[in-house]
Amino acid sequence: MTIAKTAASGGTGLHPEVLAFTSSLALDRALLQEDLVGSLAHLTMLSRTRLIPSEDARALREQLVAIWKAAKAGTLVLADEEDVHMAVEAELTRVLGERAGLLHTARSRNDQVALDLRLHVREKVADALDVLATLLEGLAARAEAERTTLLPSYTHRQRAQPITLAYQLCGYGAMFSRDVDALGFVLQGVAALPLGVGAIGGTSLPIDREVTRELLRFSRVTMNGLDTVGDRDFALDFAYAAMRSLLHASRVATDFFDFSSPEFGFVKLDGEIACGSSMMPQKRNPDVFELIRGKAGRAVGNLTNLAVLVKGLPGGYNRDLQEDRQVLLETGPLLTSVLSMLHLALGKVHFDRERCLAAVESDYMQATDVAEALAMKGIPFRTAYKATGALVRACQEKGLPLAQVTLELAQSVDPRFDAEVLKSADPRLAVERKANAGGTGPASVEKQLVELKSHAARARELARAVPRLASLFDALQEAAL
Ligand code: ARG
């Protein structure tokens, strides 16, 4: 490793090992696009406020654009510096000499990195929202095709009540819909422009933060610089929203590797998503779902890591904050890759409708419906519950599933059972009769489908409204100076 050349990186010669220890370049070069877009906006503001001459601004802009293009082409070589911000400055200096120093007028790396990270989160949230929309659309379409497929629902991982597969899928959709809302909240949090507060207390130069805000399309500017440079709430919010979404994904994954085991036998994994064993030739393992569950753990670690990093930090900027890089930069790709894989995998599981139905018909999951039918006749629910419990035990002794109970047997248990009440032992009726909001009945499921689709549309809309780095770059290249 060579010795950093720029003054901020220890112009007098930072010890190579110190530079290596303190440098974040290996990680934060991933923020190069964010950094260049931020610098282009800052430069434009400096020129418009006449803080720097427009010819210099033009020359600097040309070089910033050249760095962007070289990075795209894979030809950019950045010098060993403390971070991407200094590496860009070093590159500008290499080409422009002293003039390059004009760019850092009224700016600190403290507000610069706060900007880069916000731009990054905004971009990654937009990516994640697009993937969430695709996932929700997929779940809704699948649910529409499975409106009449019956399968057991589970509480305590024991069979509970008959439901439709559409209802099960809408249940997953409900979780991911909340993730759309959570990411919407993250976007509101990152909508404040940090740039312009300098190192902590502002600048005595007559900058105009409103110009930068508009150029970068933030909706407001941050209120207080001391807070701004030390604030990583937006990162915590993103890490939390991502973690929660991945917790959701992990729960769906568990259902699917359970359902694909012969013990459940509800789904078959397409060969494209089933992994083999190196030793057992018969195996078709649900590794994809297991890894979705496993990767969720990383998101939990990332959130914990950030929270511990911020805990007890004094006000203002502290170098500890540079340690946010690893976890924050991992969050976006982790979230989108897991959600995309979940979408792909769900498209490649085949439900065995017969086996799902057989599981429902061979069981006693309609017992609550029978008890409720009795209660409808004016019998107190607890009494109806006990009578139905006795009926279930009588059926079990005879090896009869509840759907096959006879009137004779039922009346021998309790004379208040009649033909009408026993109809509710039909699993299909048990589902159809659940008319209340939030239940598995058909009308309720239709409403849930509408809800899923509207959340998918909302996710697309939120994602579309995010100003993307590439389009900001295009606009800034041509902005009036
Ligand atoms: N590399 C630093 C970070 O990422 C940039 C800010 C450094 N500020 C400073 N005063 N050294 O947090």
Coordinates of C-alpha atoms and ligand atoms in Angstrom, one line a residue:
M1 CA 0.0 0.0 0.0
T2 CA 1.3 3.4 -0.9
I3 CA 1.0 6.5 1.3
A4 CA -2.1 8.7 0.8
K5 CA -1.3 11.9 -1.0
T6 CA -4.2 14.2 -0.3
A7 CA -4.0 16.5 2.7
A8 CA -7.1 15.1 4.4
S9 CA -5.6 11.6 4.2
G10 CA -2.4 12.8 6.0
G11 CA -0.4 14.8 3.6
T12 CA 2.6 14.6 5.9
G13 CA 2.6 10.9 5.4
L14 CA 0.1 8.7 7.2
H15 CA 1.8 5.4 8.2
P16 CA 0.9 2.8 5.6
E17 CA -0.6 0.5 8.2
V18 CA -2.6 3.4 9.7
L19 CA -3.9 4.2 6.3
A20 CA -4.8 0.6 5.7
F21 CA -6.5 0.4 9.1
T22 CA -8.5 3.6 8.7
S23 CA -9.4 3.4 5.0
S24 CA -12.9 2.5 3.9
L25 CA -12.1 2.7 0.2
A26 CA -12.4 -1.0 -0.4
L27 CA -16.0 -0.8 0.7
D28 CA -17.1 2.7 0.0
R29 CA -15.9 2.7 -3.6
A30 CA -19.3 1.1 -4.1
L31 CA -20.6 4.6 -3.4
L32 CA -18.8 6.1 -6.3
Q33 CA -21.9 6.9 -8.3
E34 CA -23.6 8.5 -5.3
D35 CA -20.5 10.5 -4.6
L36 CA -20.2 11.8 -8.1
V37 CA -23.9 12.7 -8.3
G38 CA -23.5 14.5 -5.0
S39 CA -20.4 16.3 -6.2
L40 CA -22.0 17.4 -9.5
A41 CA -25.0 18.9 -7.6
H42 CA -22.7 20.6 -5.1
L43 CA -20.5 22.0 -7.9
T44 CA -23.6 23.3 -9.7
M45 CA -24.7 25.1 -6.6
L46 CA -21.2 26.6 -6.0
S47 CA -21.2 27.9 -9.5
R48 CA -24.8 29.3 -9.5
T49 CA -24.1 31.1 -6.2
R50 CA -20.9 32.5 -7.8
L51 CA -18.7 30.9 -5.1
I52 CA -16.6 29.4 -7.8
P53 CA -16.1 30.6 -11.4
S54 CA -18.3 28.9 -13.9
E55 CA -15.2 28.0 -16.2
D56 CA -13.7 26.1 -13.3
A57 CA -17.1 24.4 -12.5
R58 CA -17.2 23.3 -16.2
A59 CA -13.8 21.8 -16.0
L60 CA -14.5 20.0 -12.8
R61 CA -17.8 18.7 -14.2
E62 CA -16.0 17.4 -17.2
Q63 CA -13.7 15.4 -15.0
L64 CA -16.4 14.1 -12.7
V65 CA -18.2 12.9 -15.8
A66 CA -15.0 11.3 -17.1
I67 CA -14.6 9.5 -13.8
W68 CA -18.2 8.2 -14.0
K69 CA -17.6 7.0 -17.5
A70 CA -14.3 5.4 -16.7
A71 CA -15.9 3.5 -13.8
K72 CA -18.6 2.3 -16.1
A73 CA -16.0 1.2 -18.6
G74 CA -14.1 -0.6 -15.9
T75 CA -11.0 1.5 -16.6
L76 CA -11.0 3.7 -13.5
V77 CA -8.0 3.4 -11.2
L78 CA -8.5 5.1 -7.8
A79 CA -5.5 6.0 -5.7
D80 CA -5.1 4.5 -2.2
E81 CA -6.9 7.0 0.0
E82 CA -8.9 7.0 3.2
D83 CA -12.2 6.8 1.4
V84 CA -13.9 7.2 -1.9
H85 CA -14.4 11.0 -1.4
M86 CA -10.6 11.6 -1.1
A87 CA -9.9 9.1 -3.9
V88 CA -12.2 11.2 -6.2
E89 CA -10.5 14.4 -5.1
A90 CA -7.1 12.8 -5.8
E91 CA -8.2 11.8 -9.2
L92 CA -9.5 15.3 -10.0
T93 CA -6.3 16.8 -8.7
R94 CA -4.2 14.5 -10.9
V95 CA -5.9 16.0 -13.9
L96 CA -6.8 19.5 -12.9
G97 CA -4.1 20.3 -10.3
E98 CA -5.0 23.0 -7.7
R99 CA -8.3 23.9 -9.4
A100 CA -9.7 20.5 -8.2
G101 CA -9.6 21.9 -4.7
L102 CA -12.5 24.3 -5.5
L103 CA -15.0 21.5 -5.3
H104 CA -14.6 21.0 -1.6
T105 CA -15.6 24.6 -0.9
A106 CA -18.3 24.7 1.9
R107 CA -18.3 20.9 2.2
S108 CA -16.9 18.4 4.6
R109 CA -16.7 14.7 4.2
N110 CA -19.0 14.5 7.1
D111 CA -22.0 15.9 5.2
Q112 CA -20.7 14.4 2.0
V113 CA -20.8 10.8 3.3
A114 CA -24.2 11.5 4.9
L115 CA -25.4 12.5 1.5
D116 CA -23.9 9.5 -0.3
L117 CA -25.5 7.1 2.1
R118 CA -28.9 8.7 1.8
L119 CA -28.7 8.6 -2.0
H120 CA -27.6 4.9 -1.7
V121 CA -30.5 4.0 0.6
R122 CA -33.0 5.8 -1.7
E123 CA -31.8 3.9 -4.7
K124 CA -31.8 0.5 -2.9
V125 CA -35.2 1.1 -1.5
A126 CA -36.5 1.7 -5.0
D127 CA -34.9 -1.6 -6.2
A128 CA -36.5 -3.4 -3.3
L129 CA -39.9 -1.9 -3.8
D130 CA -39.8 -3.1 -7.4
V131 CA -39.0 -6.6 -6.3
L132 CA -41.7 -6.5 -3.6
A133 CA -44.2 -5.4 -6.3
T134 CA -43.3 -8.4 -8.4
L135 CA -43.5 -10.7 -5.5
L136 CA -47.0 -9.3 -4.5
E137 CA -48.2 -9.5 -8.1
G138 CA -47.0 -13.1 -8.3
L139 CA -48.7 -14.0 -5.0
A140 CA -52.0 -12.4 -6.1
A141 CA -52.0 -14.2 -9.5
R142 CA -51.2 -17.5 -7.8
A143 CA -53.9 -16.9 -5.3
E144 CA -56.4 -16.2 -8.0
A145 CA -55.7 -19.5 -9.6
E146 CA -56.0 -21.3 -6.3
R147 CA -59.3 -19.9 -5.0
T148 CA -60.9 -23.3 -4.5
T149 CA -57.8 -25.4 -3.5
L150 CA -58.3 -26.5 0.1
L151 CA -55.6 -27.3 2.5
P152 CA -55.1 -27.4 6.2
S153 CA -54.0 -24.3 8.2
Y154 CA -51.8 -24.8 11.2
T155 CA -51.5 -23.5 14.7
H156 CA -48.7 -24.9 16.9
R157 CA -47.8 -26.8 13.6
Q158 CA -50.9 -28.9 14.2
R159 CA -53.8 -29.0 11.8
A160 CA -56.2 -26.2 12.7
Q161 CA -58.9 -25.2 10.3
P162 CA -59.5 -25.8 6.6
I163 CA -58.5 -22.8 4.4
T164 CA -58.1 -22.1 0.7
L165 CA -54.6 -21.9 -0.7
A166 CA -55.6 -18.4 -2.0
Y167 CA -56.0 -17.4 1.7
Q168 CA -52.7 -18.9 2.6
L169 CA -51.0 -16.9 -0.2
C170 CA -52.8 -13.8 0.7
G171 CA -51.5 -14.3 4.2
Y172 CA -48.0 -14.1 2.8
G173 CA -49.0 -11.1 0.8
A174 CA -50.2 -9.3 3.9
M175 CA -46.7 -9.5 5.4
F176 CA -45.0 -8.2 2.2
S177 CA -47.6 -5.5 1.9
R178 CA -46.5 -4.2 5.3
D179 CA -42.9 -4.2 4.0
V180 CA -44.0 -1.8 1.2
D181 CA -45.4 0.5 3.9
A182 CA -42.1 0.2 5.9
L183 CA -40.0 1.0 2.9
G184 CA -42.3 4.0 2.2
F185 CA -41.4 5.2 5.7
V186 CA -37.7 4.7 5.0
L187 CA -38.1 6.9 1.9
Q188 CA -39.7 9.7 4.0
G189 CA -36.7 9.5 6.3
V190 CA -34.1 9.8 3.6
A191 CA -35.9 12.7 1.9
A192 CA -33.9 15.3 3.8
L193 CA -30.8 16.7 2.2
P194 CA -27.8 16.6 4.6
L195 CA -25.3 18.5 2.3
G196 CA -24.5 22.0 3.3
V197 CA -24.1 21.6 7.0
G198 CA -20.4 21.2 6.5
A199 CA -18.4 19.4 9.2
I200 CA -20.9 20.2 12.0
G201 CA -21.8 23.9 12.4
G202 CA -22.5 25.0 8.9
T203 CA -20.4 27.3 6.7
S204 CA -19.7 31.1 6.6
L205 CA -19.8 31.0 2.8
P206 CA -23.1 32.1 1.2
I207 CA -24.2 28.7 -0.2
D208 CA -27.8 27.9 -1.1
R209 CA -28.9 24.5 0.1
E210 CA -32.2 24.9 -1.7
V211 CA -30.4 24.7 -5.0
T212 CA -28.7 21.5 -4.1
R213 CA -31.9 20.1 -2.6
E214 CA -33.8 20.7 -5.9
L215 CA -31.0 19.4 -8.1
L216 CA -30.9 16.1 -6.1
R217 CA -34.7 16.1 -5.6
F218 CA -34.9 15.9 -1.9
S219 CA -38.1 17.2 -0.3
R220 CA -36.4 19.2 2.5
V221 CA -33.0 20.0 4.0
T222 CA -31.9 18.7 7.4
M223 CA -32.6 21.0 10.3
N224 CA -29.4 20.9 12.4
G225 CA -25.9 20.1 11.3
L226 CA -24.7 18.7 14.6
D227 CA -27.5 16.1 14.3
T228 CA -27.1 15.6 10.5
V229 CA -23.5 14.5 10.5
G230 CA -24.0 11.9 13.2
D231 CA -27.4 10.8 12.2
R232 CA -27.8 7.3 10.9
D233 CA -31.5 6.8 11.7
F234 CA -32.2 6.4 8.0
A235 CA -29.7 3.5 7.9
L236 CA -31.3 2.0 11.0
D237 CA -34.8 2.3 9.5
F238 CA -33.6 0.7 6.2
A239 CA -31.8 -2.1 8.1
Y240 CA -34.9 -2.7 10.2
A241 CA -37.3 -2.7 7.3
A242 CA -35.0 -5.0 5.4
M243 CA -34.7 -7.3 8.3
R244 CA -38.4 -7.5 8.9
S245 CA -39.0 -8.3 5.3
L246 CA -36.4 -11.0 5.4
L247 CA -38.0 -12.4 8.6
H248 CA -41.2 -12.6 6.6
A249 CA -39.4 -14.4 3.8
S250 CA -37.9 -16.8 6.2
R251 CA -41.3 -17.8 7.6
V252 CA -42.7 -18.4 4.1
A253 CA -39.6 -20.5 3.3
T254 CA -40.2 -22.7 6.3
D255 CA -43.7 -23.4 5.2
F256 CA -42.4 -24.5 1.8
F257 CA -39.7 -26.8 3.0
D258 CA -42.2 -28.4 5.4
F259 CA -44.9 -28.6 2.7
S260 CA -42.4 -30.2 0.3
S261 CA -41.5 -33.0 2.7
P262 CA -43.2 -36.3 2.3
E263 CA -44.6 -35.8 5.8
F264 CA -46.8 -33.0 4.4
G265 CA -46.6 -33.9 0.7
F266 CA -48.5 -30.7 -0.4
V267 CA -46.0 -29.4 -2.9
K268 CA -43.4 -30.7 -5.3
L269 CA -40.3 -28.7 -6.1
D270 CA -39.6 -28.2 -9.7
G271 CA -36.2 -29.8 -10.7
E272 CA -35.0 -26.3 -11.4
I273 CA -35.1 -25.3 -7.7
A274 CA -34.4 -28.7 -6.1
C275 CA -30.8 -29.3 -5.0
G276 CA -29.3 -32.8 -4.7
S277 CA -27.2 -34.5 -2.2
S278 CA -23.6 -35.6 -3.0
M279 CA -24.2 -38.9 -1.4
M280 CA -27.9 -39.8 -1.3
P281 CA -29.0 -40.2 -4.9
Q282 CA -32.7 -40.0 -4.1
K283 CA -32.6 -36.5 -2.5
R284 CA -34.4 -33.4 -3.8
N285 CA -33.6 -30.8 -1.2
P286 CA -35.3 -27.4 -0.7
D287 CA -31.9 -25.7 -0.3
V288 CA -33.3 -22.5 -1.8
F289 CA -35.9 -22.1 0.9
E290 CA -33.4 -23.1 3.6
L291 CA -31.0 -20.4 2.4
I292 CA -33.7 -17.8 2.3
R293 CA -34.2 -18.6 6.0
G294 CA -30.5 -18.7 6.6
K295 CA -29.8 -15.3 4.9
A296 CA -32.4 -13.6 7.0
G297 CA -30.0 -14.1 9.9
R298 CA -27.5 -11.8 8.3
A299 CA -30.1 -9.0 8.2
V300 CA -30.7 -9.5 11.9
G301 CA -27.0 -9.2 12.5
N302 CA -26.7 -6.1 10.3
L303 CA -29.4 -4.2 12.2
T304 CA -27.8 -5.2 15.5
N305 CA -24.4 -4.1 14.3
L306 CA -25.7 -0.7 13.3
A307 CA -27.6 -0.2 16.5
V308 CA -24.5 -1.1 18.6
L309 CA -22.4 1.3 16.5
V310 CA -24.7 4.3 17.2
K311 CA -25.3 3.5 20.8
G312 CA -23.7 6.0 23.1
L313 CA -21.9 8.0 20.3
P314 CA -21.4 11.6 21.3
G315 CA -23.1 14.2 19.1
G316 CA -21.7 15.2 15.7
Y317 CA -19.5 13.0 13.5
N318 CA -17.4 10.2 14.9
R319 CA -15.2 8.1 12.8
D320 CA -16.8 5.0 14.2
L321 CA -19.6 5.8 11.8
Q322 CA -17.5 4.6 8.9
E323 CA -18.1 1.1 10.2
D324 CA -21.7 1.5 9.0
R325 CA -20.5 0.7 5.5
Q326 CA -20.2 -3.0 5.5
V327 CA -23.7 -3.6 6.9
L328 CA -25.4 -0.9 5.1
L329 CA -23.9 -1.7 1.7
E330 CA -24.9 -5.3 2.2
T331 CA -28.5 -4.6 3.1
G332 CA -29.9 -3.6 -0.3
P333 CA -28.5 -6.5 -2.4
L334 CA -29.3 -8.9 0.4
L335 CA -32.9 -7.8 0.5
T336 CA -33.5 -7.8 -3.2
S337 CA -31.7 -11.0 -3.9
V338 CA -33.7 -12.9 -1.3
L339 CA -37.0 -11.5 -2.3
S340 CA -36.3 -12.1 -6.0
M341 CA -35.3 -15.7 -5.2
L342 CA -38.4 -16.2 -3.2
H343 CA -40.5 -15.0 -6.1
L344 CA -38.7 -17.3 -8.5
A345 CA -38.9 -20.3 -6.2
L346 CA -42.6 -19.8 -5.5
G347 CA -43.2 -19.9 -9.2
K348 CA -41.6 -23.3 -9.3
V349 CA -43.5 -25.2 -6.6
H350 CA -46.4 -27.4 -7.7
F351 CA -49.2 -27.9 -5.3
D352 CA -50.7 -31.4 -5.2
R353 CA -54.3 -30.4 -4.9
E354 CA -55.5 -34.0 -4.3
R355 CA -53.1 -34.4 -1.4
C356 CA -54.0 -31.1 0.1
L357 CA -57.7 -32.0 -0.1
A358 CA -57.1 -35.5 1.3
A359 CA -55.4 -33.9 4.3
V360 CA -58.4 -31.8 4.9
E361 CA -61.0 -34.5 4.4
S362 CA -59.3 -37.1 6.6
D363 CA -59.2 -34.8 9.6
Y364 CA -61.3 -32.9 12.2
M365 CA -60.4 -29.4 11.3
Q366 CA -64.1 -28.4 10.8
A367 CA -64.9 -29.1 14.4
T368 CA -65.0 -25.3 15.2
D369 CA -67.5 -24.9 12.4
V370 CA -69.7 -27.6 13.7
A371 CA -69.6 -26.1 17.2
E372 CA -70.4 -22.7 15.7
A373 CA -73.4 -24.1 13.8
L374 CA -74.7 -25.4 17.1
A375 CA -74.0 -22.1 18.7
M376 CA -76.1 -20.5 16.0
K377 CA -79.0 -22.4 17.3
G378 CA -78.8 -20.6 20.6
I379 CA -76.6 -23.1 22.5
P380 CA -73.9 -21.3 24.5
F381 CA -70.6 -21.7 22.6
R382 CA -68.8 -23.5 25.4
T383 CA -71.6 -26.1 25.6
A384 CA -71.5 -26.5 21.8
Y385 CA -67.7 -26.8 22.0
K386 CA -67.9 -29.6 24.5
A387 CA -70.5 -31.5 22.6
T388 CA -68.5 -31.2 19.4
G389 CA -65.4 -32.3 21.3
A390 CA -67.3 -35.4 22.3
L391 CA -68.4 -35.9 18.8
V392 CA -64.8 -35.7 17.5
R393 CA -63.7 -38.3 20.1
A394 CA -66.6 -40.6 19.0
C395 CA -65.5 -40.3 15.4
Q396 CA -61.9 -40.9 16.2
E397 CA -62.8 -44.1 18.1
K398 CA -64.6 -45.3 15.0
G399 CA -61.8 -44.2 12.7
L400 CA -64.2 -41.8 10.9
P401 CA -63.1 -38.4 9.6
L402 CA -65.4 -35.6 10.7
A403 CA -66.7 -35.1 7.2
Q404 CA -68.1 -38.6 7.2
V405 CA -70.0 -38.4 10.5
T406 CA -73.6 -39.8 10.4
L407 CA -76.6 -38.1 12.0
E408 CA -77.1 -41.2 14.0
L409 CA -73.7 -41.1 15.6
A410 CA -73.9 -37.4 16.2
Q411 CA -77.3 -37.7 17.9
S412 CA -76.0 -40.5 20.1
V413 CA -73.4 -38.1 21.4
D414 CA -75.8 -35.2 21.8
P415 CA -79.4 -35.0 20.5
R416 CA -79.0 -31.3 19.6
F417 CA -76.9 -32.2 16.6
D418 CA -79.2 -32.2 13.5
A419 CA -78.7 -32.5 9.7
E420 CA -78.3 -28.8 9.2
V421 CA -75.6 -28.5 11.9
L422 CA -73.7 -31.5 10.4
K423 CA -73.6 -29.8 7.0
S424 CA -70.9 -27.6 8.4
A425 CA -68.6 -30.7 8.7
D426 CA -68.2 -30.4 4.9
P427 CA -64.8 -28.7 4.6
R428 CA -65.8 -26.8 1.5
L429 CA -68.8 -25.3 3.3
A430 CA -66.7 -24.6 6.4
V431 CA -64.5 -22.4 4.2
E432 CA -67.4 -20.8 2.3
R433 CA -69.3 -19.8 5.4
K434 CA -66.5 -17.7 6.8
A435 CA -67.9 -14.5 5.6
N436 CA -66.2 -12.1 8.0
A437 CA -63.5 -9.7 7.0
G438 CA -60.1 -11.3 7.3
G439 CA -61.3 -14.8 7.1
T440 CA -60.8 -17.5 4.5
G441 CA -64.3 -17.2 3.0
P442 CA -64.4 -16.3 -0.7
A443 CA -65.7 -12.7 -0.4
S444 CA -63.0 -11.9 2.2
V445 CA -60.3 -13.4 0.0
E446 CA -61.5 -11.3 -3.0
K447 CA -61.0 -8.2 -0.8
Q448 CA -57.5 -9.4 0.2
L449 CA -56.6 -9.9 -3.4
V450 CA -57.6 -6.3 -4.1
E451 CA -55.5 -5.2 -1.2
L452 CA -52.4 -7.1 -2.4
K453 CA -52.7 -5.7 -5.9
S454 CA -53.1 -2.2 -4.6
H455 CA -50.0 -2.6 -2.4
A456 CA -48.1 -3.9 -5.5
A457 CA -49.2 -0.8 -7.4
R458 CA -48.2 1.4 -4.5
A459 CA -44.8 -0.2 -4.4
R460 CA -44.3 0.4 -8.1
E461 CA -45.4 4.0 -7.7
L462 CA -43.1 4.7 -4.8
A463 CA -40.2 3.1 -6.7
R464 CA -41.0 5.2 -9.8
A465 CA -41.0 8.4 -7.8
V466 CA -37.5 7.8 -6.6
P467 CA -35.0 10.0 -8.5
R468 CA -32.5 7.4 -9.7
L469 CA -28.8 8.0 -9.7
A470 CA -28.4 7.5 -13.5
S471 CA -31.1 10.0 -14.3
L472 CA -29.8 12.6 -11.8
F473 CA -26.4 12.1 -13.4
D474 CA -27.8 12.7 -16.9
A475 CA -29.6 15.9 -15.7
L476 CA -26.6 17.2 -13.8
Q477 CA -24.3 16.8 -16.7
E478 CA -26.3 19.4 -18.5
A479 CA -27.6 21.6 -15.7
A480 CA -27.0 25.3 -16.1
L481 CA -23.9 26.4 -14.2
Ligands
ARG1 N1 -14.5 7.9 5.5 C1 -15.3 8.7 6.4 C2 -16.6 8.0 6.6 O1 -17.0 7.2 5.8 C3 -15.7 10.0 5.8 C4 -15.9 11.1 6.8 C5 -14.6 11.3 7.4 N2 -14.6 12.5 8.2 C6 -13.5 12.8 8.9 N3 -13.5 13.9 9.5 N4 -12.5 12.0 8.9 O2 -17.3 8.1 7.6

